[in-house]
Amino acid sequence: MADSEKRTMPIGAVTQLTGISGHTLRKWESRYAAVAPARTESGRRLYTQQQVRKLIRLRDLIRQGYQIGQLSAMSEAELEALTDEQPPLEVGIDRVIVVGEVLAAVLAPQLPGDDATLIPEAGGAWLVDPQVTAERGKQALVIELPTVTEAALGSLARLRKHIFARVIVVYGFASRKTLSRLADAGVLCLKAPVDATEVLRNLSMADQSEGATSIEALNRRHIPARRFSSQAIASLAALSPELQCECPHHIAQLVLDISAFEQYSLECEQSDPQERALHARLRSIAAHARALFEEAMANVAAHEGLQLEEL
């Protein structure tokens, strides 16, 4: 057994990795016996890598409309077969290098061993000495970074320019300036947490080019990350009666409405396989509209001297 398979994770790390709440995890364990984590002497749960992969598979299948009661009675082989029934996503490149413990676990079930190298170590440490060589345009890099430092930014830009056809950073925190510089370097940034479908869709996009039209951007199906929390948007809307201009209120309400429709489209995409392509398109349109109005909201807030806290 590889050393990475021997690692165990506490419940806090598992909830962050999978997006499944601690309450839901405990219910799946006690009511459905979905997994049986080991416990320390103090009673803390410890999950194996295999259990984490099973939880991710359960999460993804539930998002597609299956019920936990139905899934919990299935064997690992049956769950894998059920997952394999989903149409494969086209990556469109020869090989993917995945760096990061969380990302490696998320993507392991979706990327065949011949097509991917999974490196379950800290992304920042790997960037110090990446040791990768390849023919230009044949590989993609997906890397997990809790924060994007200046040094990491420089390394990512060089790797994108000289080695990788596509670089995707799944980040916890980064300033708007840093994200802008990464975009200028051709690096795609996704706000954590992400699921395998989102990453693989972005891997399959055509290379970005300057001067692309809105329709071309939509066809790539890139989903822009949310820029502001619902609380920040609501706070701007609440301030508008004190201002002469009603624009902040109207724009904030538009962003909230579009975000709600974006989430609704995602839920429809995951629950209705027959109409998945349509709802994926609607979600992409909504996400790009939301990003445009987020920019408008930021401009109006700056003009009024208001501070909006960004995600």
mmCIF file of C-alpha atoms in Angstrom:
data_model
loop_
_atom_site.group_PDB
_atom_site.id
_atom_site.type_symbol
_atom_site.label_atom_id
_atom_site.label_comp_id
_atom_site.label_asym_id
_atom_site.label_seq_id
_atom_site.Cartn_x
_atom_site.Cartn_y
_atom_site.Cartn_z
ATOM 1 C CA MET A 1 0.000 0.000 0.000
ATOM 2 C CA ALA A 2 1.374 3.416 -0.969
ATOM 3 C CA ASP A 3 2.180 5.872 1.811
ATOM 4 C CA SER A 4 -0.505 8.247 0.518
ATOM 5 C CA GLU A 5 -3.125 5.500 0.973
ATOM 6 C CA LYS A 6 -2.124 5.054 4.621
ATOM 7 C CA ARG A 7 -2.834 8.676 5.473
ATOM 8 C CA THR A 8 -5.949 9.394 7.476
ATOM 9 C CA MET A 9 -7.891 12.629 7.651
ATOM 10 C CA PRO A 10 -9.940 14.161 10.487
ATOM 11 C CA ILE A 11 -13.552 15.096 9.899
ATOM 12 C CA GLY A 12 -12.737 18.788 9.472
ATOM 13 C CA ALA A 13 -10.402 18.084 6.564
ATOM 14 C CA VAL A 14 -12.925 15.708 5.012
ATOM 15 C CA THR A 15 -15.723 18.283 5.136
ATOM 16 C CA GLN A 16 -13.440 20.847 3.503
ATOM 17 C CA LEU A 17 -12.373 18.365 0.837
ATOM 18 C CA THR A 18 -15.788 16.982 -0.038
ATOM 19 C CA GLY A 19 -18.099 19.894 0.719
ATOM 20 C CA ILE A 20 -20.209 17.503 2.824
ATOM 21 C CA SER A 21 -21.111 19.017 6.181
ATOM 22 C CA GLY A 22 -20.083 17.319 9.422
ATOM 23 C CA HIS A 23 -23.756 16.859 10.302
ATOM 24 C CA THR A 24 -24.430 15.076 6.998
ATOM 25 C CA LEU A 25 -21.344 12.882 7.374
ATOM 26 C CA ARG A 26 -22.426 11.756 10.824
ATOM 27 C CA LYS A 27 -25.940 11.005 9.557
ATOM 28 C CA TRP A 28 -24.573 8.967 6.634
ATOM 29 C CA GLU A 29 -22.464 6.980 9.095
ATOM 30 C CA SER A 30 -25.029 6.409 11.844
ATOM 31 C CA ARG A 31 -28.170 5.972 9.736
ATOM 32 C CA TYR A 32 -26.839 4.460 6.500
ATOM 33 C CA ALA A 33 -23.422 2.995 7.459
ATOM 34 C CA ALA A 34 -21.972 4.622 4.334
ATOM 35 C CA VAL A 35 -18.458 4.575 5.848
ATOM 36 C CA ALA A 36 -17.030 3.472 9.185
ATOM 37 C CA PRO A 37 -14.110 5.749 10.138
ATOM 38 C CA ALA A 38 -11.666 4.739 12.800
ATOM 39 C CA ARG A 39 -11.600 6.674 16.051
ATOM 40 C CA THR A 40 -8.810 7.961 18.238
ATOM 41 C CA GLU A 41 -8.784 7.350 21.993
ATOM 42 C CA SER A 42 -10.503 10.703 22.430
ATOM 43 C CA GLY A 43 -13.239 9.731 19.961
ATOM 44 C CA ARG A 44 -12.153 11.806 16.948
ATOM 45 C CA ARG A 45 -13.037 10.329 13.574
ATOM 46 C CA LEU A 46 -10.226 9.432 11.151
ATOM 47 C CA TYR A 47 -11.033 8.685 7.513
ATOM 48 C CA THR A 48 -8.870 6.667 5.134
ATOM 49 C CA GLN A 49 -8.146 7.828 1.576
ATOM 50 C CA GLN A 50 -10.395 5.042 0.259
ATOM 51 C CA GLN A 51 -13.260 6.250 2.459
ATOM 52 C CA VAL A 52 -12.765 9.812 1.275
ATOM 53 C CA ARG A 53 -12.910 8.674 -2.348
ATOM 54 C CA LYS A 54 -16.132 6.786 -1.580
ATOM 55 C CA LEU A 55 -17.650 9.883 0.026
ATOM 56 C CA ILE A 56 -16.748 11.965 -3.026
ATOM 57 C CA ARG A 57 -18.369 9.365 -5.271
ATOM 58 C CA LEU A 58 -21.493 9.318 -3.093
ATOM 59 C CA ARG A 59 -21.635 13.121 -3.177
ATOM 60 C CA ASP A 60 -21.357 13.234 -6.970
ATOM 61 C CA LEU A 61 -24.004 10.535 -7.481
ATOM 62 C CA ILE A 62 -26.400 12.261 -5.075
ATOM 63 C CA ARG A 63 -25.960 15.477 -7.071
ATOM 64 C CA GLN A 64 -27.054 13.488 -10.124
ATOM 65 C CA GLY A 65 -30.317 12.521 -8.415
ATOM 66 C CA TYR A 66 -29.542 9.273 -6.588
ATOM 67 C CA GLN A 67 -30.602 8.773 -2.963
ATOM 68 C CA ILE A 68 -28.142 8.016 -0.139
ATOM 69 C CA GLY A 69 -30.371 5.175 1.091
ATOM 70 C CA GLN A 70 -30.094 3.521 -2.315
ATOM 71 C CA LEU A 71 -26.359 4.122 -2.673
ATOM 72 C CA SER A 72 -25.374 3.032 0.839
ATOM 73 C CA ALA A 73 -26.519 -0.525 0.143
ATOM 74 C CA MET A 74 -24.236 -0.814 -2.905
ATOM 75 C CA SER A 75 -20.750 -2.299 -2.971
ATOM 76 C CA GLU A 76 -17.686 -0.328 -4.074
ATOM 77 C CA ALA A 77 -17.804 -2.123 -7.433
ATOM 78 C CA GLU A 78 -21.472 -1.246 -7.933
ATOM 79 C CA LEU A 79 -20.854 2.401 -7.087
ATOM 80 C CA GLU A 80 -17.932 2.497 -9.500
ATOM 81 C CA ALA A 81 -20.056 0.932 -12.241
ATOM 82 C CA LEU A 82 -22.800 3.471 -11.588
ATOM 83 C CA THR A 83 -20.276 6.281 -11.854
ATOM 84 C CA ASP A 84 -18.899 4.812 -15.077
ATOM 85 C CA GLU A 85 -22.359 5.043 -16.630
ATOM 86 C CA GLN A 86 -21.917 8.822 -16.785
ATOM 87 C CA PRO A 87 -20.552 10.060 -20.135
ATOM 88 C CA PRO A 88 -16.788 10.660 -19.973
ATOM 89 C CA LEU A 89 -15.475 14.193 -20.128
ATOM 90 C CA GLU A 90 -13.056 14.957 -22.920
ATOM 91 C CA VAL A 91 -9.843 16.432 -21.572
ATOM 92 C CA GLY A 92 -8.251 17.046 -24.961
ATOM 93 C CA ILE A 93 -4.616 16.854 -23.800
ATOM 94 C CA ASP A 94 -2.163 14.001 -23.385
ATOM 95 C CA ARG A 95 -1.532 14.177 -19.659
ATOM 96 C CA VAL A 96 -2.657 15.995 -16.525
ATOM 97 C CA ILE A 97 -0.418 16.610 -13.524
ATOM 98 C CA VAL A 98 -2.465 17.129 -10.357
ATOM 99 C CA VAL A 99 -0.688 18.608 -7.335
ATOM 100 C CA GLY A 100 -2.279 18.771 -3.882
ATOM 101 C CA GLU A 101 -3.676 16.290 -1.388
ATOM 102 C CA VAL A 102 -7.267 17.473 -1.750
ATOM 103 C CA LEU A 103 -7.182 17.703 -5.542
ATOM 104 C CA ALA A 104 -5.511 14.314 -5.896
ATOM 105 C CA ALA A 105 -8.348 12.714 -3.928
ATOM 106 C CA VAL A 106 -11.042 14.628 -5.845
ATOM 107 C CA LEU A 107 -9.688 13.801 -9.303
ATOM 108 C CA ALA A 108 -8.324 10.286 -8.729
ATOM 109 C CA PRO A 109 -11.638 8.534 -9.561
ATOM 110 C CA GLN A 110 -12.052 10.572 -12.767
ATOM 111 C CA LEU A 111 -8.585 10.492 -14.334
ATOM 112 C CA PRO A 112 -7.168 7.139 -15.513
ATOM 113 C CA GLY A 113 -3.662 6.349 -14.305
ATOM 114 C CA ASP A 114 -2.290 6.424 -17.849
ATOM 115 C CA ASP A 115 -3.591 9.955 -18.357
ATOM 116 C CA ALA A 116 -2.648 11.597 -15.066
ATOM 117 C CA THR A 117 0.088 11.987 -12.473
ATOM 118 C CA LEU A 118 -1.330 12.582 -8.998
ATOM 119 C CA ILE A 119 1.044 14.263 -6.544
ATOM 120 C CA PRO A 120 -0.542 14.453 -3.056
ATOM 121 C CA GLU A 121 1.735 17.103 -1.565
ATOM 122 C CA ALA A 122 1.519 20.822 -0.833
ATOM 123 C CA GLY A 123 1.336 22.826 -4.047
ATOM 124 C CA GLY A 124 3.607 25.578 -2.738
ATOM 125 C CA ALA A 125 6.351 23.086 -1.915
ATOM 126 C CA TRP A 126 6.041 21.402 -5.313
ATOM 127 C CA LEU A 127 6.389 24.754 -7.105
ATOM 128 C CA VAL A 128 9.811 25.304 -5.526
ATOM 129 C CA ASP A 129 11.173 22.369 -7.577
ATOM 130 C CA PRO A 130 8.533 21.127 -10.019
ATOM 131 C CA GLN A 131 10.897 18.877 -12.038
ATOM 132 C CA VAL A 132 8.712 18.673 -15.121
ATOM 133 C CA THR A 133 9.762 18.536 -18.726
ATOM 134 C CA ALA A 134 7.502 17.924 -21.667
ATOM 135 C CA GLU A 135 6.823 18.863 -25.245
ATOM 136 C CA ARG A 136 5.012 22.177 -25.236
ATOM 137 C CA GLY A 137 1.252 21.838 -25.401
ATOM 138 C CA LYS A 138 1.018 18.196 -24.357
ATOM 139 C CA GLN A 139 0.339 18.537 -20.616
ATOM 140 C CA ALA A 140 -1.940 20.382 -18.222
ATOM 141 C CA LEU A 141 -1.275 21.306 -14.598
ATOM 142 C CA VAL A 142 -3.940 21.463 -11.910
ATOM 143 C CA ILE A 143 -2.520 22.696 -8.617
ATOM 144 C CA GLU A 144 -3.964 23.437 -5.200
ATOM 145 C CA LEU A 145 -2.749 26.529 -3.313
ATOM 146 C CA PRO A 146 -4.274 27.798 -0.056
ATOM 147 C CA THR A 147 -2.826 31.232 -0.880
ATOM 148 C CA VAL A 148 -1.130 32.515 -4.023
ATOM 149 C CA THR A 149 2.163 34.190 -3.110
ATOM 150 C CA GLU A 150 4.288 36.409 -5.343
ATOM 151 C CA ALA A 151 6.792 33.569 -5.799
ATOM 152 C CA ALA A 152 4.027 31.130 -6.717
ATOM 153 C CA LEU A 153 2.623 33.610 -9.221
ATOM 154 C CA GLY A 154 5.978 33.861 -10.988
ATOM 155 C CA SER A 155 6.450 30.088 -11.067
ATOM 156 C CA LEU A 156 2.957 29.506 -12.431
ATOM 157 C CA ALA A 157 3.451 32.098 -15.166
ATOM 158 C CA ARG A 158 6.730 30.458 -16.239
ATOM 159 C CA LEU A 159 5.226 26.971 -16.241
ATOM 160 C CA ARG A 160 2.298 28.183 -18.322
ATOM 161 C CA LYS A 161 4.604 29.904 -20.806
ATOM 162 C CA HIS A 162 7.207 27.184 -21.239
ATOM 163 C CA ILE A 163 5.687 23.804 -20.289
ATOM 164 C CA PHE A 164 1.930 23.488 -19.930
ATOM 165 C CA ALA A 165 -0.864 23.998 -22.439
ATOM 166 C CA ARG A 166 -3.182 24.759 -19.534
ATOM 167 C CA VAL A 167 -2.611 25.669 -15.901
ATOM 168 C CA ILE A 168 -5.475 25.669 -13.413
ATOM 169 C CA VAL A 169 -5.015 26.941 -9.858
ATOM 170 C CA VAL A 170 -7.566 25.964 -7.223
ATOM 171 C CA TYR A 171 -7.006 28.596 -4.560
ATOM 172 C CA GLY A 172 -8.257 29.402 -1.100
ATOM 173 C CA PHE A 173 -7.287 33.078 -1.038
ATOM 174 C CA ALA A 174 -5.798 35.467 -3.567
ATOM 175 C CA SER A 175 -6.052 39.206 -4.042
ATOM 176 C CA ARG A 176 -7.897 40.625 -7.008
ATOM 177 C CA LYS A 177 -4.592 41.974 -8.344
ATOM 178 C CA THR A 178 -2.984 38.536 -8.145
ATOM 179 C CA LEU A 179 -5.925 36.887 -9.909
ATOM 180 C CA SER A 180 -5.743 39.519 -12.642
ATOM 181 C CA ARG A 181 -2.024 38.900 -13.152
ATOM 182 C CA LEU A 182 -2.565 35.151 -13.307
ATOM 183 C CA ALA A 183 -5.294 35.659 -15.914
ATOM 184 C CA ASP A 184 -2.910 37.835 -17.948
ATOM 185 C CA ALA A 185 -0.400 34.964 -17.821
ATOM 186 C CA GLY A 186 -3.008 32.527 -19.141
ATOM 187 C CA VAL A 187 -3.542 30.780 -15.797
ATOM 188 C CA LEU A 188 -7.116 29.833 -14.943
ATOM 189 C CA CYS A 189 -8.149 30.331 -11.297
ATOM 190 C CA LEU A 190 -10.952 28.424 -9.563
ATOM 191 C CA LYS A 191 -12.073 29.259 -6.045
ATOM 192 C CA ALA A 192 -11.984 26.240 -3.704
ATOM 193 C CA PRO A 193 -13.773 23.990 -3.052
ATOM 194 C CA VAL A 194 -14.292 22.490 -6.517
ATOM 195 C CA ASP A 195 -15.574 19.153 -7.744
ATOM 196 C CA ALA A 196 -14.115 16.914 -10.435
ATOM 197 C CA THR A 197 -16.691 17.924 -13.036
ATOM 198 C CA GLU A 198 -15.836 21.609 -12.744
ATOM 199 C CA VAL A 199 -12.098 20.958 -13.060
ATOM 200 C CA LEU A 200 -12.437 18.585 -16.011
ATOM 201 C CA ARG A 201 -14.735 20.958 -17.858
ATOM 202 C CA ASN A 202 -12.201 23.716 -17.541
ATOM 203 C CA LEU A 203 -9.431 21.376 -18.652
ATOM 204 C CA SER A 204 -11.344 20.712 -21.852
ATOM 205 C CA MET A 205 -11.689 24.388 -22.807
ATOM 206 C CA ALA A 206 -9.878 25.722 -25.827
ATOM 207 C CA ASP A 207 -6.966 28.080 -25.123
ATOM 208 C CA GLN A 208 -8.008 31.622 -24.329
ATOM 209 C CA SER A 209 -7.110 34.309 -26.825
ATOM 210 C CA GLU A 210 -7.253 38.068 -26.766
ATOM 211 C CA GLY A 211 -10.271 39.685 -28.329
ATOM 212 C CA ALA A 212 -12.567 36.707 -27.746
ATOM 213 C CA THR A 213 -16.252 37.517 -28.042
ATOM 214 C CA SER A 214 -18.783 36.893 -25.303
ATOM 215 C CA ILE A 215 -20.248 33.969 -27.234
ATOM 216 C CA GLU A 216 -16.805 32.402 -27.633
ATOM 217 C CA ALA A 217 -16.246 32.714 -23.902
ATOM 218 C CA LEU A 218 -19.580 31.035 -23.243
ATOM 219 C CA ASN A 219 -18.739 28.199 -25.609
ATOM 220 C CA ARG A 220 -15.665 27.434 -23.489
ATOM 221 C CA ARG A 221 -18.026 26.872 -20.550
ATOM 222 C CA HIS A 222 -15.678 28.477 -18.042
ATOM 223 C CA ILE A 223 -17.623 29.409 -14.924
ATOM 224 C CA PRO A 224 -16.322 32.683 -13.407
ATOM 225 C CA ALA A 225 -15.762 32.469 -9.657
ATOM 226 C CA ARG A 226 -18.025 34.528 -7.439
ATOM 227 C CA ARG A 227 -16.407 37.810 -6.465
ATOM 228 C CA PHE A 228 -18.586 38.897 -3.546
ATOM 229 C CA SER A 229 -20.471 37.084 -0.810
ATOM 230 C CA SER A 230 -24.256 37.382 -0.548
ATOM 231 C CA GLN A 231 -23.741 39.322 2.689
ATOM 232 C CA ALA A 232 -21.548 41.927 0.967
ATOM 233 C CA ILE A 233 -24.090 42.350 -1.831
ATOM 234 C CA ALA A 234 -26.975 42.666 0.614
ATOM 235 C CA SER A 235 -25.078 45.275 2.628
ATOM 236 C CA LEU A 236 -24.674 47.409 -0.496
ATOM 237 C CA ALA A 237 -28.354 47.101 -1.312
ATOM 238 C CA ALA A 238 -29.246 48.183 2.242
ATOM 239 C CA LEU A 239 -27.114 51.325 1.940
ATOM 240 C CA SER A 240 -28.801 52.607 -1.211
ATOM 241 C CA PRO A 241 -31.650 54.566 0.481
ATOM 242 C CA GLU A 242 -28.970 56.812 1.984
ATOM 243 C CA LEU A 243 -27.618 57.591 -1.492
ATOM 244 C CA GLN A 244 -29.057 59.867 -4.142
ATOM 245 C CA CYS A 245 -28.449 57.268 -6.825
ATOM 246 C CA GLU A 246 -30.476 54.033 -6.794
ATOM 247 C CA CYS A 247 -27.939 52.184 -8.973
ATOM 248 C CA PRO A 248 -26.251 50.305 -6.076
ATOM 249 C CA HIS A 249 -29.588 48.870 -4.979
ATOM 250 C CA HIS A 250 -30.666 47.834 -8.471
ATOM 251 C CA ILE A 251 -27.308 46.289 -9.377
ATOM 252 C CA ALA A 252 -27.033 44.449 -6.064
ATOM 253 C CA GLN A 253 -30.515 43.009 -6.571
ATOM 254 C CA LEU A 254 -29.624 41.937 -10.105
ATOM 255 C CA VAL A 255 -26.502 40.142 -8.856
ATOM 256 C CA LEU A 256 -28.517 38.321 -6.195
ATOM 257 C CA ASP A 257 -31.213 37.313 -8.693
ATOM 258 C CA ILE A 258 -28.715 36.140 -11.311
ATOM 259 C CA SER A 259 -26.754 34.200 -8.670
ATOM 260 C CA ALA A 260 -29.957 32.469 -7.601
ATOM 261 C CA PHE A 261 -30.733 31.515 -11.200
ATOM 262 C CA GLU A 262 -27.141 30.321 -11.655
ATOM 263 C CA GLN A 263 -27.532 27.995 -8.653
ATOM 264 C CA TYR A 264 -30.934 26.831 -9.895
ATOM 265 C CA SER A 265 -29.444 25.984 -13.308
ATOM 266 C CA LEU A 266 -26.662 24.015 -11.615
ATOM 267 C CA GLU A 267 -29.182 21.994 -9.619
ATOM 268 C CA CYS A 268 -31.191 21.294 -12.786
ATOM 269 C CA GLU A 269 -27.992 20.318 -14.612
ATOM 270 C CA GLN A 270 -27.153 17.796 -11.891
ATOM 271 C CA SER A 271 -30.642 16.361 -11.465
ATOM 272 C CA ASP A 272 -31.895 16.091 -15.054
ATOM 273 C CA PRO A 273 -29.471 14.085 -17.257
ATOM 274 C CA GLN A 274 -31.665 14.452 -20.364
ATOM 275 C CA GLU A 275 -31.503 18.255 -20.232
ATOM 276 C CA ARG A 276 -27.953 18.530 -18.826
ATOM 277 C CA ALA A 277 -26.485 20.318 -21.855
ATOM 278 C CA LEU A 278 -29.228 22.954 -21.860
ATOM 279 C CA HIS A 279 -28.912 23.712 -18.160
ATOM 280 C CA ALA A 280 -25.109 23.777 -18.380
ATOM 281 C CA ARG A 281 -25.456 26.422 -21.091
ATOM 282 C CA LEU A 282 -27.937 28.427 -19.006
ATOM 283 C CA ARG A 283 -25.637 28.242 -15.996
ATOM 284 C CA SER A 284 -22.703 29.486 -18.079
ATOM 285 C CA ILE A 285 -24.742 32.412 -19.419
ATOM 286 C CA ALA A 286 -25.918 33.303 -15.905
ATOM 287 C CA ALA A 287 -22.390 33.078 -14.485
ATOM 288 C CA HIS A 288 -20.976 35.430 -17.126
ATOM 289 C CA ALA A 289 -23.868 37.858 -16.629
ATOM 290 C CA ARG A 290 -23.259 37.753 -12.881
ATOM 291 C CA ALA A 291 -19.544 38.475 -13.382
ATOM 292 C CA LEU A 292 -20.374 41.505 -15.543
ATOM 293 C CA PHE A 293 -22.754 42.925 -12.963
ATOM 294 C CA GLU A 294 -20.256 42.214 -10.167
ATOM 295 C CA GLU A 295 -17.836 44.446 -12.068
ATOM 296 C CA ALA A 296 -20.561 47.078 -12.412
ATOM 297 C CA MET A 297 -21.271 46.824 -8.700
ATOM 298 C CA ALA A 298 -17.600 47.280 -7.866
ATOM 299 C CA ASN A 299 -17.425 50.376 -10.106
ATOM 300 C CA VAL A 300 -20.505 51.936 -8.512
ATOM 301 C CA ALA A 301 -19.256 51.161 -4.993
ATOM 302 C CA ALA A 302 -15.881 52.751 -5.767
ATOM 303 C CA HIS A 303 -17.593 55.835 -7.204
ATOM 304 C CA GLU A 304 -19.680 56.197 -4.036
ATOM 305 C CA GLY A 305 -16.646 55.631 -1.789
ATOM 306 C CA LEU A 306 -18.062 52.380 -0.420
ATOM 307 C CA GLN A 307 -16.006 49.344 0.612
ATOM 308 C CA LEU A 308 -17.051 45.894 -0.634
ATOM 309 C CA GLU A 309 -15.273 42.914 0.891
ATOM 310 C CA GLU A 310 -14.272 40.442 -1.808
ATOM 311 C CA LEU A 311 -14.167 36.675 -1.439
#
